mmCIF file of C-alpha atoms in Angstrom:
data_model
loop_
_atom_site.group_PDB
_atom_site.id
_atom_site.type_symbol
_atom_site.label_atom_id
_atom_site.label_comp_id
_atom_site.label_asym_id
_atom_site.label_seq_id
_atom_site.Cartn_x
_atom_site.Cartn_y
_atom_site.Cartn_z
ATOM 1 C CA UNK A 1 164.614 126.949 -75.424
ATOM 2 C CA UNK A 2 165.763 126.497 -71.751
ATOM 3 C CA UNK A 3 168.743 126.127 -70.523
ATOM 4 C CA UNK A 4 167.983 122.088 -69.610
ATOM 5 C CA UNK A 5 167.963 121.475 -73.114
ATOM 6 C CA UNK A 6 170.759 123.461 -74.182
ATOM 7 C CA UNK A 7 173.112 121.698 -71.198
ATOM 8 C CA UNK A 8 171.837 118.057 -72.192
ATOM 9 C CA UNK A 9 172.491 118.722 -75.854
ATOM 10 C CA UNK A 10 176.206 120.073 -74.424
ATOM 11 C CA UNK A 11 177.170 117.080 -72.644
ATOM 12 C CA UNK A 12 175.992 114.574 -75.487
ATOM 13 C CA UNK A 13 178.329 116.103 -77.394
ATOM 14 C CA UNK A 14 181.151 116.847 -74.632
ATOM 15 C CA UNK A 15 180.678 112.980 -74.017
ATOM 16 C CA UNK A 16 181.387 111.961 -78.069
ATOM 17 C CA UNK A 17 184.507 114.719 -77.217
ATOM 18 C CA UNK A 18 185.833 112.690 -74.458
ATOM 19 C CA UNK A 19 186.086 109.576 -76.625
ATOM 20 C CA UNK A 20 187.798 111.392 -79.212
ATOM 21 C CA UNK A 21 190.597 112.631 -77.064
ATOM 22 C CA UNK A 22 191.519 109.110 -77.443
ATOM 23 C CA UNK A 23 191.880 109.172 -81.341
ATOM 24 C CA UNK A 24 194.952 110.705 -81.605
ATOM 25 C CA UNK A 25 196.648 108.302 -79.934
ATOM 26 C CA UNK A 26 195.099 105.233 -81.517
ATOM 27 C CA UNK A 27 196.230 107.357 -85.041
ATOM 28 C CA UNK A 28 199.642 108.460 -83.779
ATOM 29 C CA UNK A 29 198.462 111.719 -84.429
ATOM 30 C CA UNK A 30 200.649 114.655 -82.444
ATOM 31 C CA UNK A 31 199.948 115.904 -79.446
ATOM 32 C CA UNK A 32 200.546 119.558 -80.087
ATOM 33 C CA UNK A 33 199.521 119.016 -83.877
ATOM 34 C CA UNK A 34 196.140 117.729 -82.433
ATOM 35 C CA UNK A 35 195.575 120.184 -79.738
ATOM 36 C CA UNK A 36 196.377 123.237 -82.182
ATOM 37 C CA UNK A 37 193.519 121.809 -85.127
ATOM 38 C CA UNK A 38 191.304 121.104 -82.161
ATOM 39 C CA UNK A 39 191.363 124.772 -81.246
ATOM 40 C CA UNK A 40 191.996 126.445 -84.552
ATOM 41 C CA UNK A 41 189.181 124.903 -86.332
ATOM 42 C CA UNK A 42 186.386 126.220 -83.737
ATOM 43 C CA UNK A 43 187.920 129.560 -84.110
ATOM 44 C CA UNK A 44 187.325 129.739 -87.805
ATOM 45 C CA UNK A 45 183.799 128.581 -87.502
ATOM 46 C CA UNK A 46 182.729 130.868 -84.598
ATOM 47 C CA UNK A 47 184.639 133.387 -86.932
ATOM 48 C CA UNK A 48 182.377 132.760 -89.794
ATOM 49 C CA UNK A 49 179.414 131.843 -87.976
ATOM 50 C CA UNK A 50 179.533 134.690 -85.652
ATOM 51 C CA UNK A 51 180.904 136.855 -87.569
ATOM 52 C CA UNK A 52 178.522 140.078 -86.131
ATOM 53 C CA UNK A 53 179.030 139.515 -82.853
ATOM 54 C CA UNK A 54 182.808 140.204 -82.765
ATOM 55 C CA UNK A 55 182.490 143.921 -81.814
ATOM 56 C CA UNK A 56 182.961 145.991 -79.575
ATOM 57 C CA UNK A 57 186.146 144.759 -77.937
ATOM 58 C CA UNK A 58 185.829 145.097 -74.151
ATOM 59 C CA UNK A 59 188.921 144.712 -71.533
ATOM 60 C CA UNK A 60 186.373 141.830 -69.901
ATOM 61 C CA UNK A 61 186.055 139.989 -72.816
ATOM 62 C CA UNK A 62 189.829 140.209 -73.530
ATOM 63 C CA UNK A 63 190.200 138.718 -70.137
ATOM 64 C CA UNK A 64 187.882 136.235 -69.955
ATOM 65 C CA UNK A 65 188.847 135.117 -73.208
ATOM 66 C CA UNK A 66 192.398 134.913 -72.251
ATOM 67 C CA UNK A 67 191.687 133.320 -69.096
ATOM 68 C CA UNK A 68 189.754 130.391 -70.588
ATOM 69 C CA UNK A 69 192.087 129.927 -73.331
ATOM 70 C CA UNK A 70 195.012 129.139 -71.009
ATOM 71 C CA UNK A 71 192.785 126.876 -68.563
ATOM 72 C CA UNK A 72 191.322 125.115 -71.332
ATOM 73 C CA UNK A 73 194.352 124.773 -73.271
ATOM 74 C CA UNK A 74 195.798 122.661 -70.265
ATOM 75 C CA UNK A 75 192.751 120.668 -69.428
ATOM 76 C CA UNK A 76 192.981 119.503 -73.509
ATOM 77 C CA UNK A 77 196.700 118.692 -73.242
ATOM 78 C CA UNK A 78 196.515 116.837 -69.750
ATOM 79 C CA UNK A 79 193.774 114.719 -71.470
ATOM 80 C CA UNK A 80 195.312 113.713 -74.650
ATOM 81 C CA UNK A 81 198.604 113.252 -72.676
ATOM 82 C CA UNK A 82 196.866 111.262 -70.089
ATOM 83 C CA UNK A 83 195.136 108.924 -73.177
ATOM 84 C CA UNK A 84 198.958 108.739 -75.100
ATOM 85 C CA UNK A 85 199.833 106.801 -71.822
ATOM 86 C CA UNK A 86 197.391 103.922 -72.640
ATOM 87 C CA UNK A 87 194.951 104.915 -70.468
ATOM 88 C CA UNK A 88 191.368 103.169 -70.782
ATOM 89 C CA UNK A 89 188.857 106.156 -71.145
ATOM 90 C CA UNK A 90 186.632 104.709 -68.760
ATOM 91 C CA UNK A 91 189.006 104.919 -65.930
ATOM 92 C CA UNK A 92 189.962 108.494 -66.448
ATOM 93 C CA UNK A 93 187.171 109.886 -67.034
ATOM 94 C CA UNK A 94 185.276 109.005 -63.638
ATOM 95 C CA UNK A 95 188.012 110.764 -61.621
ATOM 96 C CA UNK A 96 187.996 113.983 -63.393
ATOM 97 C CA UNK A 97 184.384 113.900 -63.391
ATOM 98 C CA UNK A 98 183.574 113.300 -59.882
ATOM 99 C CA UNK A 99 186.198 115.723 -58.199
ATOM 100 C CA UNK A 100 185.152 118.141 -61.282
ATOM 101 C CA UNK A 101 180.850 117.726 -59.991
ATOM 102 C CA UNK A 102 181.834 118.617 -56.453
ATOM 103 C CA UNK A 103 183.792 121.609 -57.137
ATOM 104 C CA UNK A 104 181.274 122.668 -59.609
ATOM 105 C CA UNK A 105 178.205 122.598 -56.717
ATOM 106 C CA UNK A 106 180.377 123.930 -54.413
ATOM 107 C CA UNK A 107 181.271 127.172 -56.831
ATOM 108 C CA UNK A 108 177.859 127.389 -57.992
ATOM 109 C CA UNK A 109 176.983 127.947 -54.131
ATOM 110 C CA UNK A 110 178.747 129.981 -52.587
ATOM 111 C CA UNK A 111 180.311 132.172 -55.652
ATOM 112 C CA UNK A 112 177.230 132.623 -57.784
ATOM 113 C CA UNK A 113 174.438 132.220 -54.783
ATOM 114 C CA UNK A 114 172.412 129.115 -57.063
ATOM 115 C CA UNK A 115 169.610 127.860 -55.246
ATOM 116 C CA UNK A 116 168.751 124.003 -55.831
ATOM 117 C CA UNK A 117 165.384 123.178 -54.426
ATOM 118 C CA UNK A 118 164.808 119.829 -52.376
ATOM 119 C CA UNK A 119 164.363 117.892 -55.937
ATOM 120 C CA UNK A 120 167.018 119.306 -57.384
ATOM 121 C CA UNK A 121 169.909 118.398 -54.430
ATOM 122 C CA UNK A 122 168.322 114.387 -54.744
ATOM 123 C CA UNK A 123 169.467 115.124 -58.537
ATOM 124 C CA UNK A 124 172.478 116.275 -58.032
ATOM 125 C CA UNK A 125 173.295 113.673 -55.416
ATOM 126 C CA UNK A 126 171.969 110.613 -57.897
ATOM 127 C CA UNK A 127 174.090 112.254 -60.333
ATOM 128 C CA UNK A 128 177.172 112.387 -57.850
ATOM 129 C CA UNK A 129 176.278 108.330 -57.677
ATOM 130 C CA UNK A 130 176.694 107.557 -60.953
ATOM 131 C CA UNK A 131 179.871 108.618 -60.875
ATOM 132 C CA UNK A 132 181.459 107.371 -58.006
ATOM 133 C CA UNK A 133 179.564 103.951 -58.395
ATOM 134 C CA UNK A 134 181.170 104.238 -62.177
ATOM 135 C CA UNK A 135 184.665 105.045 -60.624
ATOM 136 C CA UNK A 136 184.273 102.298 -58.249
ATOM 137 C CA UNK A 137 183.530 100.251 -61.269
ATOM 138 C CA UNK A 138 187.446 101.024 -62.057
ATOM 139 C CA UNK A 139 188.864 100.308 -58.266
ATOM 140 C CA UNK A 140 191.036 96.889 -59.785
ATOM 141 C CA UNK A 141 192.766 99.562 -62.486
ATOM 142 C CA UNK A 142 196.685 100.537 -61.186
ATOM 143 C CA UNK A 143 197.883 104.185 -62.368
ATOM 144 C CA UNK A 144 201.149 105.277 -62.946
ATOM 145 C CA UNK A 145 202.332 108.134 -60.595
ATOM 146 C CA UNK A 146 202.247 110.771 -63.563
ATOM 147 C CA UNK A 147 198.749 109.948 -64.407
ATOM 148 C CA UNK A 148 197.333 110.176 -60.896
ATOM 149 C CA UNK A 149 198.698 113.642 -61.304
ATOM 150 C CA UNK A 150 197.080 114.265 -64.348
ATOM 151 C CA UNK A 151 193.972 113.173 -63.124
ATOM 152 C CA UNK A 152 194.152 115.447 -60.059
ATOM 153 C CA UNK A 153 195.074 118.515 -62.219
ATOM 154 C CA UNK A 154 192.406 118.085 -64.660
ATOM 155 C CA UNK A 155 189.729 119.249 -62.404
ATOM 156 C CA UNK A 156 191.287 121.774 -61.030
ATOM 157 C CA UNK A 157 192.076 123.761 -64.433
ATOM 158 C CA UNK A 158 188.392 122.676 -65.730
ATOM 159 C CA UNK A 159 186.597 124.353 -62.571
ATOM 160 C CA UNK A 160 188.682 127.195 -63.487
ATOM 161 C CA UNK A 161 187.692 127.567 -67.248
ATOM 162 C CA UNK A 162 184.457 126.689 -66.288
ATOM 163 C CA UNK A 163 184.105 128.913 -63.427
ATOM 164 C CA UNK A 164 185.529 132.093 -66.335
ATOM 165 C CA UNK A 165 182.699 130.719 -68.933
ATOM 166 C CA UNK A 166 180.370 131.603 -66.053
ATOM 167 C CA UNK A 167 181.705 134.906 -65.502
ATOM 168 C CA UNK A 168 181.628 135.405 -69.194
ATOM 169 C CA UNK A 169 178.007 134.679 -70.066
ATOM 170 C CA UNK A 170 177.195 137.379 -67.071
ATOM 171 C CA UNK A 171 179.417 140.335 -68.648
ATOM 172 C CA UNK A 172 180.029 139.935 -72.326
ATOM 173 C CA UNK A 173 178.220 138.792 -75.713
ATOM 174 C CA UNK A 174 178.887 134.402 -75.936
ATOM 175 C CA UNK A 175 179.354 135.000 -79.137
ATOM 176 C CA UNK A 176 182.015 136.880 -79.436
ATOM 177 C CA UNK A 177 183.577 135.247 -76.153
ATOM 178 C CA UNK A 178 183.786 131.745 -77.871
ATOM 179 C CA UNK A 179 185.526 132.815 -81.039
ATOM 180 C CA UNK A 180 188.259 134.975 -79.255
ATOM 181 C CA UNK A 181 188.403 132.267 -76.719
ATOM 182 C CA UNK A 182 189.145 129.486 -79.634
ATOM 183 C CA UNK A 183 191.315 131.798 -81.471
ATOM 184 C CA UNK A 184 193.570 132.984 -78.418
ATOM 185 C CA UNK A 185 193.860 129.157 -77.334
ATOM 186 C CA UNK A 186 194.967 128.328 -81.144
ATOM 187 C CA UNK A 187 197.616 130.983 -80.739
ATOM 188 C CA UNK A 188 198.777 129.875 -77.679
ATOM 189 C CA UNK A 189 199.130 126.070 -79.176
ATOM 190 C CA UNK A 190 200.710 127.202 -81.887
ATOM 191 C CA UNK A 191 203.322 129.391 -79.676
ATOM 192 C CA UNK A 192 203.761 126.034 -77.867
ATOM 193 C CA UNK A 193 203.977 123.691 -80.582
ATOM 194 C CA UNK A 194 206.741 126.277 -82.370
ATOM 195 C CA UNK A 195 208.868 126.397 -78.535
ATOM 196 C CA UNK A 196 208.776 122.453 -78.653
ATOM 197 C CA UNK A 197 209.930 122.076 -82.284
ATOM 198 C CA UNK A 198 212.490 125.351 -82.322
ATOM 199 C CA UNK A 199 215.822 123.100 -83.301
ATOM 200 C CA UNK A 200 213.298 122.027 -86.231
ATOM 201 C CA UNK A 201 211.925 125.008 -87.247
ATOM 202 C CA UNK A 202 212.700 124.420 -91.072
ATOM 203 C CA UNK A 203 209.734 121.691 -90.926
ATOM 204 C CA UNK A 204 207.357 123.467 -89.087
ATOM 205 C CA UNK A 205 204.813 123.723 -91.469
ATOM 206 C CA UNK A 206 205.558 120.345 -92.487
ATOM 207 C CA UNK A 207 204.885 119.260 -89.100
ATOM 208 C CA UNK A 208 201.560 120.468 -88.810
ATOM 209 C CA UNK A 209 200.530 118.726 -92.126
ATOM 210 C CA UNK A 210 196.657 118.667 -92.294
ATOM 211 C CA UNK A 211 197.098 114.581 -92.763
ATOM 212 C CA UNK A 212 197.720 114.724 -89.236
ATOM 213 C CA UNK A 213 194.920 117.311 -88.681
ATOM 214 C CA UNK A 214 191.966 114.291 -88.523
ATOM 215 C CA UNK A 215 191.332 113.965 -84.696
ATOM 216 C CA UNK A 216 191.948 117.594 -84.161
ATOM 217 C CA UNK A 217 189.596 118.512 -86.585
ATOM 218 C CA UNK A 218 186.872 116.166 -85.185
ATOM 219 C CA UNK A 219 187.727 117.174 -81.699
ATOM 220 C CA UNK A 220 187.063 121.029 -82.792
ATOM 221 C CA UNK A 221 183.999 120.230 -84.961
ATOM 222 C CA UNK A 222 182.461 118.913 -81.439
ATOM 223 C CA UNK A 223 183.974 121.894 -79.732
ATOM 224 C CA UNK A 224 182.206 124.364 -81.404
ATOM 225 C CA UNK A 225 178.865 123.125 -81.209
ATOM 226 C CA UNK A 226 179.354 121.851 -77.655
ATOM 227 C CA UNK A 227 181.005 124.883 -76.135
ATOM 228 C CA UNK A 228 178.152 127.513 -77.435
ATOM 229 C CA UNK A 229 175.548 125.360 -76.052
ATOM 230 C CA UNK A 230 177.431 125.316 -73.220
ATOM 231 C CA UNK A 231 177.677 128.689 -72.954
ATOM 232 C CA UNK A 232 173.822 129.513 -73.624
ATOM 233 C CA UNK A 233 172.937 126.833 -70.811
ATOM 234 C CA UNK A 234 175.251 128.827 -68.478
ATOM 235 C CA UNK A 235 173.678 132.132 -69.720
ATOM 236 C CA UNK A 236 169.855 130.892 -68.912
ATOM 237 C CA UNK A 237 170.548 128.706 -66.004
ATOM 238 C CA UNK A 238 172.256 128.161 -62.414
ATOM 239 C CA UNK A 239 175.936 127.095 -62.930
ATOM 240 C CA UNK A 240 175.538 124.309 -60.004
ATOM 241 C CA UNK A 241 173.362 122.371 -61.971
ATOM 242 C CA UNK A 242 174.416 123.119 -65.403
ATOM 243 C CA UNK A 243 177.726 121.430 -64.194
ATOM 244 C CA UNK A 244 176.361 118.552 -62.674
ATOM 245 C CA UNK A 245 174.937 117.686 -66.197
ATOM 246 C CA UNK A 246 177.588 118.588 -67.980
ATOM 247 C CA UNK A 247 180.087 115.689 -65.495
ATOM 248 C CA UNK A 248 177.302 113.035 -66.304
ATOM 249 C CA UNK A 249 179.343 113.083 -70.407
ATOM 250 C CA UNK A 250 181.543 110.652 -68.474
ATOM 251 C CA UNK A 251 178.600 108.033 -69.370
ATOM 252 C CA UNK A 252 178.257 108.991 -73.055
ATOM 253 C CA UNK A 253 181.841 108.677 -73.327
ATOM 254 C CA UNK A 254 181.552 105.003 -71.889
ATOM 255 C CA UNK A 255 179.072 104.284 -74.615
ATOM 256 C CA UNK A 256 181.189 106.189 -77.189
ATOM 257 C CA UNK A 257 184.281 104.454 -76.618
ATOM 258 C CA UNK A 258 182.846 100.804 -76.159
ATOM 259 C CA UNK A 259 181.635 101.282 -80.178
ATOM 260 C CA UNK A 260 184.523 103.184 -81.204
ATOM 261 C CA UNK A 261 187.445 101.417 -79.315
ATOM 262 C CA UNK A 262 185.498 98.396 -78.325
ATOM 263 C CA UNK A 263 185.802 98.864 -74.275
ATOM 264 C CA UNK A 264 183.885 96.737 -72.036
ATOM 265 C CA UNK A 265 180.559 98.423 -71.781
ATOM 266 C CA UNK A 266 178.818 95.913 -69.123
ATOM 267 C CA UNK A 267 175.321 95.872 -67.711
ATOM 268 C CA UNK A 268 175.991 98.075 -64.592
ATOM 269 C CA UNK A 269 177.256 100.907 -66.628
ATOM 270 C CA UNK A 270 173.812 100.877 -68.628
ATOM 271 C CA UNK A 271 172.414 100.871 -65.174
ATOM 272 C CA UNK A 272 174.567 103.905 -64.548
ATOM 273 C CA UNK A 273 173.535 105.697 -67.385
ATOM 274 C CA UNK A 274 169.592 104.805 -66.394
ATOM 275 C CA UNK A 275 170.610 106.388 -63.058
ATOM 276 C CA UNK A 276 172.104 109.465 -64.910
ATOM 277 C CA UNK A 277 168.915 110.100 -67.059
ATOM 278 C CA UNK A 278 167.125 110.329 -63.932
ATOM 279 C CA UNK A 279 169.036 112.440 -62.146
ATOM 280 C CA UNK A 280 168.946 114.977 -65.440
ATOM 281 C CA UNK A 281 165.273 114.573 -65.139
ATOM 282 C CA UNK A 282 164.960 115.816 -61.486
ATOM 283 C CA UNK A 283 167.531 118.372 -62.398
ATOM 284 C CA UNK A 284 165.337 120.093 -65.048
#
């Protein structure tokens, strides 16, 4: 299959993702209970799943993997603390994926030498559209100082995770990338959640009860599938334009989270998302 499909079929899913960083706090779900299920539970698929692709152990996949585990590991923590401060998904989102598509074209450039022909830069521009008309949608929202700094750090830790899955589909096997990746991120939750709740250490275990395991578990289930398609679109094609897909999830989220959590979901924003579908068209 080519890579168009595999990045469309990516950010369907990253978009259902991006609502569901929302869940926990609707649920009261913990942060660092959430964010450790939402990485362990990708790690034990890919483990069973890929299960022949975990050898041999290279010093660049030990890297890579380490390197997207701690970038990722933020990105999911700013997001879920970002949504525990009440803020509407469609507001957020917009930011992170604007600054996020800009970066991404930029990198694609000028680190890994993509070339976009004439069709392809209208794309990515439409696509660019859609989200600053979406943000602009959001101009009347007020943020808190902290979450303007979340929102600012967000793409700057996703280019870099991003930037390392790009690396890592050029040097080692996806495969076995993605479950060391999910299992060294797990680790490092679980390092954090045990540093946050030392004085308590007696109900550790207790803390991390699976009944508080739901949106973590859904948030992983959409991880796995998401992140290898990811990485297969990034393998077959040009990392400028798999990224510009890949910030158009902003959209599915809007339609995610207006059935899930009921937010407004008006007729410009359909209008955006008929703008988005033609800028993936003139992508591919």
């Amino acid at each position: 299959m080519s890579w168009i499909f595999y990045s469309i079929s990516a950010t369907l899913l990253f978009g259902i993702g991006g609502t569901l960083y929302k869940l926990p706090a609707n649920r009261g779900d913990g942060k660092l209970v959430t964010t450790f299920y939402s990485m362990f539970v990708p790690f034990v698929i890919s483990l069973v799943a890929f299960r022949h692709h975990l050898t041999p152990i290279t010093p660049a996949l030990i890297w890579t993997s380490i390197g997207w585990a701690c970038f990722f590991l933020v990105v999911r923590l700013l997001y879920i603390e970002s949504y525990h401060r009440n803020v509407d998904t469609n507001a957020l989102t917009p930011i992170t994926g604007a600054l996020s598509l800009i970066g991404s074209v930029a990198i694609g450039i000028v680190a890994f030498h993509d070339r976009l022909s004439h069709v392809q830069w209208i794309g990515v521009a439409l696509a660019l559209l859609a989200v600053v008309l979406f943000l602009w949608q959001r101009k009347s929202l007020s943020f808190s100082r902290v979450v303007v700094w979340l929102s600012l750090l967000i793409p700057v830790f996703s280019l870099a995770y991003k930037t390392v899955q790009k690396i890592a589909t050029n040097h080692v096997d996806i495969y076995a990338f993605q479950t060391y990746s999910f299992g060294i991120g797990a680790l490092l939750a679980l390092i954090l959640f045990a540093a946050v709740h030392r004085k308590g250490f007696a109900q550790f275990f207790q803390n991390l009860h699976p009944q508080q395991s739901l949106s973590g578990f859904l948030i992983g289930c959409v991880s796995f599938l998401g992140g290898i398609l990811y990485l297969l679109a990034l393998q077959k094609g040009p990392f400028a334009l798999v990224s510009t897909i890949h910030a158009l999830n902003i959209l599915v989220t809007a339609v995610c989270s207006a059935i899930v959590f009921k937010e407004k979901l008006n007729q410009s924003k359909v209008g955006l998302i008929a703008l988005a579908i033609i800028a993936a068209i003139l992508i591919s």
